[in-house]
């Protein structure tokens, strides 16, 4: 028994995913072959985790997307069987889509790591540390299945924005510091809310709007997925209280 509904729901979802994995059988084994340039992705991921961890993460993301879209749960045998058949048809196409997004993100991550490796000037220490914290919150063991499916294709753009920020820093140091302070104020709100017991799912819209805000400040030319400004972030935060 669980003392919180959220923990019970998580346990139920994990059990369902394990059952879908078992019933999908050989289809799960085809996921790695369906993913774009998996070995290259594993190489880019190697500073973070193993190829086996990356493969499992992609599989978990694909299983959830195919069999449990938008957190869909089932409570009866008939509903499970129906969802199983529908999910089998979606599994490999979903794996391809997820694999494309992870490929783009990890390819951009390699580019960013090269830039960070060259940024050895003492004047760059602060911006390098700030970008490092951003990257650690975007790409980590389990990031593919942990990132909402709709956000996965945007990870590469967020990392591209970090590349552009670093490339442009020399001529914009003062403005960069001012913009970083703006972003950090919202990030601290988010972190403090999590530390205070708020669920990440409740704050997800705010968390990803912060990333769009970074793009709007540091790499405006990349465009944002939605309109974003301090005013919009403030209004969204108020609505979440």
JSON list of C-alpha atoms in Angstrom, two decimals:
[
{"chain": "A", "resi": 1, "resn": "UNK", "atom": "CA", "xyz": [0.00, 0.00, 0.00]},
{"chain": "A", "resi": 2, "resn": "UNK", "atom": "CA", "xyz": [1.09, 3.57, -0.69]},
{"chain": "A", "resi": 3, "resn": "UNK", "atom": "CA", "xyz": [0.56, 6.59, 1.53]},
{"chain": "A", "resi": 4, "resn": "UNK", "atom": "CA", "xyz": [0.32, 8.96, -1.42]},
{"chain": "A", "resi": 5, "resn": "UNK", "atom": "CA", "xyz": [-1.86, 8.72, -4.52]},
{"chain": "A", "resi": 6, "resn": "UNK", "atom": "CA", "xyz": [1.02, 9.94, -6.70]},
{"chain": "A", "resi": 7, "resn": "UNK", "atom": "CA", "xyz": [3.28, 7.11, -5.52]},
{"chain": "A", "resi": 8, "resn": "UNK", "atom": "CA", "xyz": [0.55, 4.58, -6.17]},
{"chain": "A", "resi": 9, "resn": "UNK", "atom": "CA", "xyz": [0.04, 5.98, -9.67]},
{"chain": "A", "resi": 10, "resn": "UNK", "atom": "CA", "xyz": [3.77, 5.80, -10.37]},
{"chain": "A", "resi": 11, "resn": "UNK", "atom": "CA", "xyz": [3.93, 2.21, -9.20]},
{"chain": "A", "resi": 12, "resn": "UNK", "atom": "CA", "xyz": [0.93, 1.30, -11.35]},
{"chain": "A", "resi": 13, "resn": "UNK", "atom": "CA", "xyz": [2.48, 2.99, -14.40]},
{"chain": "A", "resi": 14, "resn": "UNK", "atom": "CA", "xyz": [5.80, 1.22, -13.86]},
{"chain": "A", "resi": 15, "resn": "UNK", "atom": "CA", "xyz": [4.03, -2.11, -13.59]},
{"chain": "A", "resi": 16, "resn": "UNK", "atom": "CA", "xyz": [2.05, -1.47, -16.76]},
{"chain": "A", "resi": 17, "resn": "UNK", "atom": "CA", "xyz": [5.18, -0.48, -18.65]},
{"chain": "A", "resi": 18, "resn": "UNK", "atom": "CA", "xyz": [6.93, -3.68, -17.58]},
{"chain": "A", "resi": 19, "resn": "UNK", "atom": "CA", "xyz": [3.94, -5.73, -18.70]},
{"chain": "A", "resi": 20, "resn": "UNK", "atom": "CA", "xyz": [3.76, -3.96, -22.07]},
{"chain": "A", "resi": 21, "resn": "UNK", "atom": "CA", "xyz": [7.50, -4.53, -22.55]},
{"chain": "A", "resi": 22, "resn": "UNK", "atom": "CA", "xyz": [7.08, -8.24, -21.87]},
{"chain": "A", "resi": 23, "resn": "UNK", "atom": "CA", "xyz": [4.07, -8.57, -24.19]},
{"chain": "A", "resi": 24, "resn": "UNK", "atom": "CA", "xyz": [5.69, -6.54, -26.99]},
{"chain": "A", "resi": 25, "resn": "UNK", "atom": "CA", "xyz": [8.41, -9.19, -27.14]},
{"chain": "A", "resi": 26, "resn": "UNK", "atom": "CA", "xyz": [10.63, -9.03, -30.22]},
{"chain": "A", "resi": 27, "resn": "UNK", "atom": "CA", "xyz": [9.39, -5.56, -31.16]},
{"chain": "A", "resi": 28, "resn": "UNK", "atom": "CA", "xyz": [11.36, -4.09, -28.26]},
{"chain": "A", "resi": 29, "resn": "UNK", "atom": "CA", "xyz": [14.52, -5.75, -29.61]},
{"chain": "A", "resi": 30, "resn": "UNK", "atom": "CA", "xyz": [13.99, -3.92, -32.91]},
{"chain": "A", "resi": 31, "resn": "UNK", "atom": "CA", "xyz": [14.01, -0.49, -31.30]},
{"chain": "A", "resi": 32, "resn": "UNK", "atom": "CA", "xyz": [17.80, -0.12, -31.28]},
{"chain": "A", "resi": 33, "resn": "UNK", "atom": "CA", "xyz": [17.99, -0.98, -34.98]},
{"chain": "A", "resi": 34, "resn": "UNK", "atom": "CA", "xyz": [15.24, 1.55, -35.70]},
{"chain": "A", "resi": 35, "resn": "UNK", "atom": "CA", "xyz": [17.02, 4.43, -33.96]},
{"chain": "A", "resi": 36, "resn": "UNK", "atom": "CA", "xyz": [19.05, 6.82, -36.06]},
{"chain": "A", "resi": 37, "resn": "UNK", "atom": "CA", "xyz": [22.84, 6.33, -35.74]},
{"chain": "A", "resi": 38, "resn": "UNK", "atom": "CA", "xyz": [22.59, 4.69, -32.33]},
{"chain": "A", "resi": 39, "resn": "UNK", "atom": "CA", "xyz": [26.33, 4.06, -32.05]},
{"chain": "A", "resi": 40, "resn": "UNK", "atom": "CA", "xyz": [27.07, 7.74, -32.71]},
{"chain": "A", "resi": 41, "resn": "UNK", "atom": "CA", "xyz": [24.50, 8.70, -30.11]},
{"chain": "A", "resi": 42, "resn": "UNK", "atom": "CA", "xyz": [26.10, 6.32, -27.62]},
{"chain": "A", "resi": 43, "resn": "UNK", "atom": "CA", "xyz": [29.49, 7.91, -28.27]},
{"chain": "A", "resi": 44, "resn": "UNK", "atom": "CA", "xyz": [28.11, 11.39, -27.61]},
{"chain": "A", "resi": 45, "resn": "UNK", "atom": "CA", "xyz": [26.41, 10.06, -24.47]},
{"chain": "A", "resi": 46, "resn": "UNK", "atom": "CA", "xyz": [29.51, 8.25, -23.23]},
{"chain": "A", "resi": 47, "resn": "UNK", "atom": "CA", "xyz": [30.57, 11.12, -20.94]},
{"chain": "A", "resi": 48, "resn": "UNK", "atom": "CA", "xyz": [27.20, 10.80, -19.18]},
{"chain": "A", "resi": 49, "resn": "UNK", "atom": "CA", "xyz": [26.32, 7.12, -19.21]},
{"chain": "A", "resi": 50, "resn": "UNK", "atom": "CA", "xyz": [26.71, 3.82, -21.02]},
{"chain": "A", "resi": 51, "resn": "UNK", "atom": "CA", "xyz": [25.28, 2.68, -24.34]},
{"chain": "A", "resi": 52, "resn": "UNK", "atom": "CA", "xyz": [23.12, 0.17, -22.46]},
{"chain": "A", "resi": 53, "resn": "UNK", "atom": "CA", "xyz": [21.65, 2.97, -20.33]},
{"chain": "A", "resi": 54, "resn": "UNK", "atom": "CA", "xyz": [20.93, 5.03, -23.43]},
{"chain": "A", "resi": 55, "resn": "UNK", "atom": "CA", "xyz": [19.26, 2.09, -25.17]},
{"chain": "A", "resi": 56, "resn": "UNK", "atom": "CA", "xyz": [17.08, 1.33, -22.15]},
{"chain": "A", "resi": 57, "resn": "UNK", "atom": "CA", "xyz": [16.12, 5.00, -21.88]},
{"chain": "A", "resi": 58, "resn": "UNK", "atom": "CA", "xyz": [15.03, 5.14, -25.53]},
{"chain": "A", "resi": 59, "resn": "UNK", "atom": "CA", "xyz": [13.10, 1.89, -25.12]},
{"chain": "A", "resi": 60, "resn": "UNK", "atom": "CA", "xyz": [11.30, 3.19, -22.04]},
{"chain": "A", "resi": 61, "resn": "UNK", "atom": "CA", "xyz": [10.39, 6.44, -23.79]},
{"chain": "A", "resi": 62, "resn": "UNK", "atom": "CA", "xyz": [9.10, 4.55, -26.84]},
{"chain": "A", "resi": 63, "resn": "UNK", "atom": "CA", "xyz": [7.09, 2.11, -24.71]},
{"chain": "A", "resi": 64, "resn": "UNK", "atom": "CA", "xyz": [5.44, 4.94, -22.79]},
{"chain": "A", "resi": 65, "resn": "UNK", "atom": "CA", "xyz": [4.67, 6.89, -25.96]},
{"chain": "A", "resi": 66, "resn": "UNK", "atom": "CA", "xyz": [3.25, 3.86, -27.75]},
{"chain": "A", "resi": 67, "resn": "UNK", "atom": "CA", "xyz": [1.32, 2.13, -24.98]},
{"chain": "A", "resi": 68, "resn": "UNK", "atom": "CA", "xyz": [0.66, 4.90, -22.46]},
{"chain": "A", "resi": 69, "resn": "UNK", "atom": "CA", "xyz": [0.22, 8.10, -24.47]},
{"chain": "A", "resi": 70, "resn": "UNK", "atom": "CA", "xyz": [-0.27, 11.13, -22.23]},
{"chain": "A", "resi": 71, "resn": "UNK", "atom": "CA", "xyz": [-0.11, 8.86, -19.21]},
{"chain": "A", "resi": 72, "resn": "UNK", "atom": "CA", "xyz": [-3.06, 6.74, -20.32]},
{"chain": "A", "resi": 73, "resn": "UNK", "atom": "CA", "xyz": [-3.69, 4.03, -17.75]},
{"chain": "A", "resi": 74, "resn": "UNK", "atom": "CA", "xyz": [-5.82, 0.90, -17.95]},
{"chain": "A", "resi": 75, "resn": "UNK", "atom": "CA", "xyz": [-7.67, -0.91, -15.18]},
{"chain": "A", "resi": 76, "resn": "UNK", "atom": "CA", "xyz": [-9.19, -3.92, -16.94]},
{"chain": "A", "resi": 77, "resn": "UNK", "atom": "CA", "xyz": [-7.98, -6.86, -19.00]},
{"chain": "A", "resi": 78, "resn": "UNK", "atom": "CA", "xyz": [-10.03, -5.84, -22.03]},
{"chain": "A", "resi": 79, "resn": "UNK", "atom": "CA", "xyz": [-8.65, -2.29, -21.93]},
{"chain": "A", "resi": 80, "resn": "UNK", "atom": "CA", "xyz": [-5.12, -3.65, -21.61]},
{"chain": "A", "resi": 81, "resn": "UNK", "atom": "CA", "xyz": [-5.52, -5.99, -24.58]},
{"chain": "A", "resi": 82, "resn": "UNK", "atom": "CA", "xyz": [-6.95, -3.20, -26.71]},
{"chain": "A", "resi": 83, "resn": "UNK", "atom": "CA", "xyz": [-4.13, -0.84, -25.78]},
{"chain": "A", "resi": 84, "resn": "UNK", "atom": "CA", "xyz": [-1.54, -3.56, -26.33]},
{"chain": "A", "resi": 85, "resn": "UNK", "atom": "CA", "xyz": [-2.61, -4.13, -29.94]},
{"chain": "A", "resi": 86, "resn": "UNK", "atom": "CA", "xyz": [-2.78, -0.41, -30.69]},
{"chain": "A", "resi": 87, "resn": "UNK", "atom": "CA", "xyz": [0.59, 0.19, -29.03]},
{"chain": "A", "resi": 88, "resn": "UNK", "atom": "CA", "xyz": [2.32, -2.52, -31.03]},
{"chain": "A", "resi": 89, "resn": "UNK", "atom": "CA", "xyz": [1.47, -0.61, -34.21]},
{"chain": "A", "resi": 90, "resn": "UNK", "atom": "CA", "xyz": [2.86, 2.61, -32.76]},
{"chain": "A", "resi": 91, "resn": "UNK", "atom": "CA", "xyz": [5.98, 1.32, -31.04]},
{"chain": "A", "resi": 92, "resn": "UNK", "atom": "CA", "xyz": [8.58, 1.39, -33.81]},
{"chain": "A", "resi": 93, "resn": "UNK", "atom": "CA", "xyz": [7.34, 4.64, -35.42]},
{"chain": "A", "resi": 94, "resn": "UNK", "atom": "CA", "xyz": [7.50, 6.23, -31.98]},
{"chain": "A", "resi": 95, "resn": "UNK", "atom": "CA", "xyz": [11.00, 4.84, -31.47]},
{"chain": "A", "resi": 96, "resn": "UNK", "atom": "CA", "xyz": [12.12, 6.39, -34.76]},
{"chain": "A", "resi": 97, "resn": "UNK", "atom": "CA", "xyz": [10.67, 9.77, -33.77]},
{"chain": "A", "resi": 98, "resn": "UNK", "atom": "CA", "xyz": [12.24, 9.65, -30.32]},
{"chain": "A", "resi": 99, "resn": "UNK", "atom": "CA", "xyz": [15.54, 8.44, -31.75]},
{"chain": "A", "resi": 100, "resn": "UNK", "atom": "CA", "xyz": [15.62, 11.36, -34.19]},
{"chain": "A", "resi": 101, "resn": "UNK", "atom": "CA", "xyz": [15.14, 13.80, -31.33]},
{"chain": "A", "resi": 102, "resn": "UNK", "atom": "CA", "xyz": [17.79, 12.17, -29.14]},
{"chain": "A", "resi": 103, "resn": "UNK", "atom": "CA", "xyz": [20.19, 12.07, -32.10]},
{"chain": "A", "resi": 104, "resn": "UNK", "atom": "CA", "xyz": [19.76, 15.79, -32.73]},
{"chain": "A", "resi": 105, "resn": "UNK", "atom": "CA", "xyz": [20.17, 16.61, -29.04]},
{"chain": "A", "resi": 106, "resn": "UNK", "atom": "CA", "xyz": [23.26, 14.47, -28.54]},
{"chain": "A", "resi": 107, "resn": "UNK", "atom": "CA", "xyz": [24.86, 15.67, -31.77]},
{"chain": "A", "resi": 108, "resn": "UNK", "atom": "CA", "xyz": [24.43, 19.25, -30.62]},
{"chain": "A", "resi": 109, "resn": "UNK", "atom": "CA", "xyz": [25.70, 18.30, -27.18]},
{"chain": "A", "resi": 110, "resn": "UNK", "atom": "CA", "xyz": [28.97, 17.10, -28.75]},
{"chain": "A", "resi": 111, "resn": "UNK", "atom": "CA", "xyz": [29.33, 20.44, -30.52]},
{"chain": "A", "resi": 112, "resn": "UNK", "atom": "CA", "xyz": [28.70, 22.27, -27.27]},
{"chain": "A", "resi": 113, "resn": "UNK", "atom": "CA", "xyz": [31.23, 20.13, -25.40]},
{"chain": "A", "resi": 114, "resn": "UNK", "atom": "CA", "xyz": [33.87, 21.03, -28.01]},
{"chain": "A", "resi": 115, "resn": "UNK", "atom": "CA", "xyz": [33.16, 24.73, -27.50]},
{"chain": "A", "resi": 116, "resn": "UNK", "atom": "CA", "xyz": [33.24, 24.38, -23.73]},
{"chain": "A", "resi": 117, "resn": "UNK", "atom": "CA", "xyz": [36.54, 22.52, -23.97]},
{"chain": "A", "resi": 118, "resn": "UNK", "atom": "CA", "xyz": [38.08, 25.48, -25.77]},
{"chain": "A", "resi": 119, "resn": "UNK", "atom": "CA", "xyz": [36.65, 28.07, -23.36]},
{"chain": "A", "resi": 120, "resn": "UNK", "atom": "CA", "xyz": [39.56, 28.22, -20.93]},
{"chain": "A", "resi": 121, "resn": "UNK", "atom": "CA", "xyz": [39.85, 31.96, -20.39]},
{"chain": "A", "resi": 122, "resn": "UNK", "atom": "CA", "xyz": [39.24, 33.07, -16.77]},
{"chain": "A", "resi": 123, "resn": "UNK", "atom": "CA", "xyz": [36.72, 35.57, -18.14]},
{"chain": "A", "resi": 124, "resn": "UNK", "atom": "CA", "xyz": [34.61, 32.66, -19.35]},
{"chain": "A", "resi": 125, "resn": "UNK", "atom": "CA", "xyz": [34.45, 30.74, -16.08]},
{"chain": "A", "resi": 126, "resn": "UNK", "atom": "CA", "xyz": [31.06, 32.11, -15.03]},
{"chain": "A", "resi": 127, "resn": "UNK", "atom": "CA", "xyz": [29.32, 31.57, -18.37]},
{"chain": "A", "resi": 128, "resn": "UNK", "atom": "CA", "xyz": [30.84, 28.10, -18.76]},
{"chain": "A", "resi": 129, "resn": "UNK", "atom": "CA", "xyz": [29.61, 27.15, -15.29]},
{"chain": "A", "resi": 130, "resn": "UNK", "atom": "CA", "xyz": [26.13, 28.51, -16.02]},
{"chain": "A", "resi": 131, "resn": "UNK", "atom": "CA", "xyz": [25.89, 26.63, -19.31]},
{"chain": "A", "resi": 132, "resn": "UNK", "atom": "CA", "xyz": [27.16, 23.51, -17.56]},
{"chain": "A", "resi": 133, "resn": "UNK", "atom": "CA", "xyz": [24.33, 23.71, -15.04]},
{"chain": "A", "resi": 134, "resn": "UNK", "atom": "CA", "xyz": [21.81, 24.18, -17.85]},
{"chain": "A", "resi": 135, "resn": "UNK", "atom": "CA", "xyz": [23.16, 21.17, -19.76]},
{"chain": "A", "resi": 136, "resn": "UNK", "atom": "CA", "xyz": [23.13, 19.00, -16.63]},
{"chain": "A", "resi": 137, "resn": "UNK", "atom": "CA", "xyz": [19.42, 19.74, -16.25]},
{"chain": "A", "resi": 138, "resn": "UNK", "atom": "CA", "xyz": [18.71, 18.87, -19.89]},
{"chain": "A", "resi": 139, "resn": "UNK", "atom": "CA", "xyz": [20.87, 15.82, -20.62]},
{"chain": "A", "resi": 140, "resn": "UNK", "atom": "CA", "xyz": [21.51, 13.23, -17.90]},
{"chain": "A", "resi": 141, "resn": "UNK", "atom": "CA", "xyz": [21.02, 9.48, -17.40]},
{"chain": "A", "resi": 142, "resn": "UNK", "atom": "CA", "xyz": [17.35, 8.84, -18.17]},
{"chain": "A", "resi": 143, "resn": "UNK", "atom": "CA", "xyz": [16.72, 12.23, -19.82]},
{"chain": "A", "resi": 144, "resn": "UNK", "atom": "CA", "xyz": [14.90, 10.82, -22.84]},
{"chain": "A", "resi": 145, "resn": "UNK", "atom": "CA", "xyz": [12.13, 9.06, -20.94]},
{"chain": "A", "resi": 146, "resn": "UNK", "atom": "CA", "xyz": [12.04, 11.83, -18.31]},
{"chain": "A", "resi": 147, "resn": "UNK", "atom": "CA", "xyz": [11.56, 14.63, -20.85]},
{"chain": "A", "resi": 148, "resn": "UNK", "atom": "CA", "xyz": [7.95, 15.13, -22.01]},
{"chain": "A", "resi": 149, "resn": "UNK", "atom": "CA", "xyz": [7.51, 13.72, -25.50]},
{"chain": "A", "resi": 150, "resn": "UNK", "atom": "CA", "xyz": [6.47, 17.10, -26.89]},
{"chain": "A", "resi": 151, "resn": "UNK", "atom": "CA", "xyz": [9.66, 18.69, -25.54]},
{"chain": "A", "resi": 152, "resn": "UNK", "atom": "CA", "xyz": [12.16, 16.15, -26.88]},
{"chain": "A", "resi": 153, "resn": "UNK", "atom": "CA", "xyz": [12.48, 17.75, -30.35]},
{"chain": "A", "resi": 154, "resn": "UNK", "atom": "CA", "xyz": [13.29, 21.10, -28.71]},
{"chain": "A", "resi": 155, "resn": "UNK", "atom": "CA", "xyz": [16.30, 19.88, -26.72]},
{"chain": "A", "resi": 156, "resn": "UNK", "atom": "CA", "xyz": [18.65, 20.34, -29.66]},
{"chain": "A", "resi": 157, "resn": "UNK", "atom": "CA", "xyz": [17.52, 23.97, -30.07]},
{"chain": "A", "resi": 158, "resn": "UNK", "atom": "CA", "xyz": [18.10, 24.68, -26.39]},
{"chain": "A", "resi": 159, "resn": "UNK", "atom": "CA", "xyz": [21.62, 23.30, -26.72]},
{"chain": "A", "resi": 160, "resn": "UNK", "atom": "CA", "xyz": [22.18, 25.24, -29.94]},
{"chain": "A", "resi": 161, "resn": "UNK", "atom": "CA", "xyz": [21.21, 28.38, -28.04]},
{"chain": "A", "resi": 162, "resn": "UNK", "atom": "CA", "xyz": [23.89, 27.57, -25.46]},
{"chain": "A", "resi": 163, "resn": "UNK", "atom": "CA", "xyz": [26.43, 27.19, -28.29]},
{"chain": "A", "resi": 164, "resn": "UNK", "atom": "CA", "xyz": [25.49, 30.57, -29.70]},
{"chain": "A", "resi": 165, "resn": "UNK", "atom": "CA", "xyz": [25.62, 32.16, -26.27]},
{"chain": "A", "resi": 166, "resn": "UNK", "atom": "CA", "xyz": [29.17, 30.95, -25.76]},
{"chain": "A", "resi": 167, "resn": "UNK", "atom": "CA", "xyz": [30.25, 31.98, -29.26]},
{"chain": "A", "resi": 168, "resn": "UNK", "atom": "CA", "xyz": [28.81, 35.48, -28.81]},
{"chain": "A", "resi": 169, "resn": "UNK", "atom": "CA", "xyz": [29.95, 36.02, -25.24]},
{"chain": "A", "resi": 170, "resn": "UNK", "atom": "CA", "xyz": [33.18, 37.91, -25.99]},
{"chain": "A", "resi": 171, "resn": "UNK", "atom": "CA", "xyz": [31.34, 40.88, -27.45]},
{"chain": "A", "resi": 172, "resn": "UNK", "atom": "CA", "xyz": [28.37, 40.74, -25.08]},
{"chain": "A", "resi": 173, "resn": "UNK", "atom": "CA", "xyz": [29.80, 39.95, -21.65]},
{"chain": "A", "resi": 174, "resn": "UNK", "atom": "CA", "xyz": [27.94, 42.65, -19.72]},
{"chain": "A", "resi": 175, "resn": "UNK", "atom": "CA", "xyz": [24.62, 41.97, -21.41]},
{"chain": "A", "resi": 176, "resn": "UNK", "atom": "CA", "xyz": [25.12, 38.22, -20.98]},
{"chain": "A", "resi": 177, "resn": "UNK", "atom": "CA", "xyz": [25.57, 38.63, -17.23]},
{"chain": "A", "resi": 178, "resn": "UNK", "atom": "CA", "xyz": [22.43, 40.75, -16.99]},
{"chain": "A", "resi": 179, "resn": "UNK", "atom": "CA", "xyz": [20.41, 38.24, -18.99]},
{"chain": "A", "resi": 180, "resn": "UNK", "atom": "CA", "xyz": [21.78, 35.34, -16.93]},
{"chain": "A", "resi": 181, "resn": "UNK", "atom": "CA", "xyz": [20.55, 37.07, -13.77]},
{"chain": "A", "resi": 182, "resn": "UNK", "atom": "CA", "xyz": [17.06, 37.31, -15.31]},
{"chain": "A", "resi": 183, "resn": "UNK", "atom": "CA", "xyz": [16.98, 33.63, -16.17]},
{"chain": "A", "resi": 184, "resn": "UNK", "atom": "CA", "xyz": [18.40, 32.56, -12.82]},
{"chain": "A", "resi": 185, "resn": "UNK", "atom": "CA", "xyz": [15.63, 34.37, -10.93]},
{"chain": "A", "resi": 186, "resn": "UNK", "atom": "CA", "xyz": [13.02, 32.18, -12.62]},
{"chain": "A", "resi": 187, "resn": "UNK", "atom": "CA", "xyz": [15.14, 29.03, -12.32]},
{"chain": "A", "resi": 188, "resn": "UNK", "atom": "CA", "xyz": [15.52, 29.60, -8.58]},
{"chain": "A", "resi": 189, "resn": "UNK", "atom": "CA", "xyz": [11.74, 29.91, -8.23]},
{"chain": "A", "resi": 190, "resn": "UNK", "atom": "CA", "xyz": [11.38, 26.59, -9.97]},
{"chain": "A", "resi": 191, "resn": "UNK", "atom": "CA", "xyz": [14.06, 24.88, -7.88]},
{"chain": "A", "resi": 192, "resn": "UNK", "atom": "CA", "xyz": [12.67, 26.25, -4.62]},
{"chain": "A", "resi": 193, "resn": "UNK", "atom": "CA", "xyz": [9.19, 25.03, -5.51]},
{"chain": "A", "resi": 194, "resn": "UNK", "atom": "CA", "xyz": [10.55, 21.54, -6.16]},
{"chain": "A", "resi": 195, "resn": "UNK", "atom": "CA", "xyz": [12.47, 21.63, -2.88]},
{"chain": "A", "resi": 196, "resn": "UNK", "atom": "CA", "xyz": [9.24, 22.67, -1.16]},
{"chain": "A", "resi": 197, "resn": "UNK", "atom": "CA", "xyz": [7.48, 19.55, -2.32]},
{"chain": "A", "resi": 198, "resn": "UNK", "atom": "CA", "xyz": [5.82, 20.63, -5.58]},
{"chain": "A", "resi": 199, "resn": "UNK", "atom": "CA", "xyz": [5.68, 17.89, -8.20]},
{"chain": "A", "resi": 200, "resn": "UNK", "atom": "CA", "xyz": [7.77, 18.42, -11.33]},
{"chain": "A", "resi": 201, "resn": "UNK", "atom": "CA", "xyz": [4.74, 17.60, -13.49]},
{"chain": "A", "resi": 202, "resn": "UNK", "atom": "CA", "xyz": [2.82, 20.50, -11.95]},
{"chain": "A", "resi": 203, "resn": "UNK", "atom": "CA", "xyz": [5.61, 22.92, -12.86]},
{"chain": "A", "resi": 204, "resn": "UNK", "atom": "CA", "xyz": [6.56, 21.46, -16.24]},
{"chain": "A", "resi": 205, "resn": "UNK", "atom": "CA", "xyz": [5.05, 24.27, -18.33]},
{"chain": "A", "resi": 206, "resn": "UNK", "atom": "CA", "xyz": [6.99, 26.85, -16.31]},
{"chain": "A", "resi": 207, "resn": "UNK", "atom": "CA", "xyz": [10.20, 24.82, -16.44]},
{"chain": "A", "resi": 208, "resn": "UNK", "atom": "CA", "xyz": [10.14, 24.59, -20.25]},
{"chain": "A", "resi": 209, "resn": "UNK", "atom": "CA", "xyz": [9.14, 28.21, -20.68]},
{"chain": "A", "resi": 210, "resn": "UNK", "atom": "CA", "xyz": [12.36, 29.08, -18.86]},
{"chain": "A", "resi": 211, "resn": "UNK", "atom": "CA", "xyz": [14.28, 27.26, -21.60]},
{"chain": "A", "resi": 212, "resn": "UNK", "atom": "CA", "xyz": [12.38, 29.20, -24.25]},
{"chain": "A", "resi": 213, "resn": "UNK", "atom": "CA", "xyz": [13.25, 32.38, -22.35]},
{"chain": "A", "resi": 214, "resn": "UNK", "atom": "CA", "xyz": [16.94, 31.44, -22.56]},
{"chain": "A", "resi": 215, "resn": "UNK", "atom": "CA", "xyz": [16.61, 31.07, -26.34]},
{"chain": "A", "resi": 216, "resn": "UNK", "atom": "CA", "xyz": [14.88, 34.44, -26.64]},
{"chain": "A", "resi": 217, "resn": "UNK", "atom": "CA", "xyz": [17.72, 36.12, -24.76]},
{"chain": "A", "resi": 218, "resn": "UNK", "atom": "CA", "xyz": [20.84, 34.34, -25.94]},
{"chain": "A", "resi": 219, "resn": "UNK", "atom": "CA", "xyz": [19.94, 33.08, -29.44]},
{"chain": "A", "resi": 220, "resn": "UNK", "atom": "CA", "xyz": [16.94, 34.99, -30.65]},
{"chain": "A", "resi": 221, "resn": "UNK", "atom": "CA", "xyz": [17.56, 33.97, -34.25]},
{"chain": "A", "resi": 222, "resn": "UNK", "atom": "CA", "xyz": [16.70, 30.36, -33.43]},
{"chain": "A", "resi": 223, "resn": "UNK", "atom": "CA", "xyz": [13.15, 31.36, -32.60]},
{"chain": "A", "resi": 224, "resn": "UNK", "atom": "CA", "xyz": [10.98, 30.13, -29.76]},
{"chain": "A", "resi": 225, "resn": "UNK", "atom": "CA", "xyz": [8.21, 27.56, -29.70]},
{"chain": "A", "resi": 226, "resn": "UNK", "atom": "CA", "xyz": [5.90, 30.07, -28.04]},
{"chain": "A", "resi": 227, "resn": "UNK", "atom": "CA", "xyz": [5.81, 33.72, -27.14]},
{"chain": "A", "resi": 228, "resn": "UNK", "atom": "CA", "xyz": [7.85, 34.29, -24.00]},
{"chain": "A", "resi": 229, "resn": "UNK", "atom": "CA", "xyz": [8.75, 37.29, -21.87]},
{"chain": "A", "resi": 230, "resn": "UNK", "atom": "CA", "xyz": [9.28, 38.10, -18.18]},
{"chain": "A", "resi": 231, "resn": "UNK", "atom": "CA", "xyz": [5.67, 39.22, -18.01]},
{"chain": "A", "resi": 232, "resn": "UNK", "atom": "CA", "xyz": [4.41, 35.91, -19.41]},
{"chain": "A", "resi": 233, "resn": "UNK", "atom": "CA", "xyz": [6.62, 33.96, -17.01]},
{"chain": "A", "resi": 234, "resn": "UNK", "atom": "CA", "xyz": [5.35, 36.01, -14.07]},
{"chain": "A", "resi": 235, "resn": "UNK", "atom": "CA", "xyz": [1.72, 35.46, -15.06]},
{"chain": "A", "resi": 236, "resn": "UNK", "atom": "CA", "xyz": [2.28, 31.74, -15.52]},
{"chain": "A", "resi": 237, "resn": "UNK", "atom": "CA", "xyz": [3.97, 31.51, -12.13]},
{"chain": "A", "resi": 238, "resn": "UNK", "atom": "CA", "xyz": [1.08, 33.27, -10.46]},
{"chain": "A", "resi": 239, "resn": "UNK", "atom": "CA", "xyz": [-1.38, 30.87, -12.06]},
{"chain": "A", "resi": 240, "resn": "UNK", "atom": "CA", "xyz": [0.58, 27.95, -10.60]},
{"chain": "A", "resi": 241, "resn": "UNK", "atom": "CA", "xyz": [0.37, 29.20, -7.03]}
]
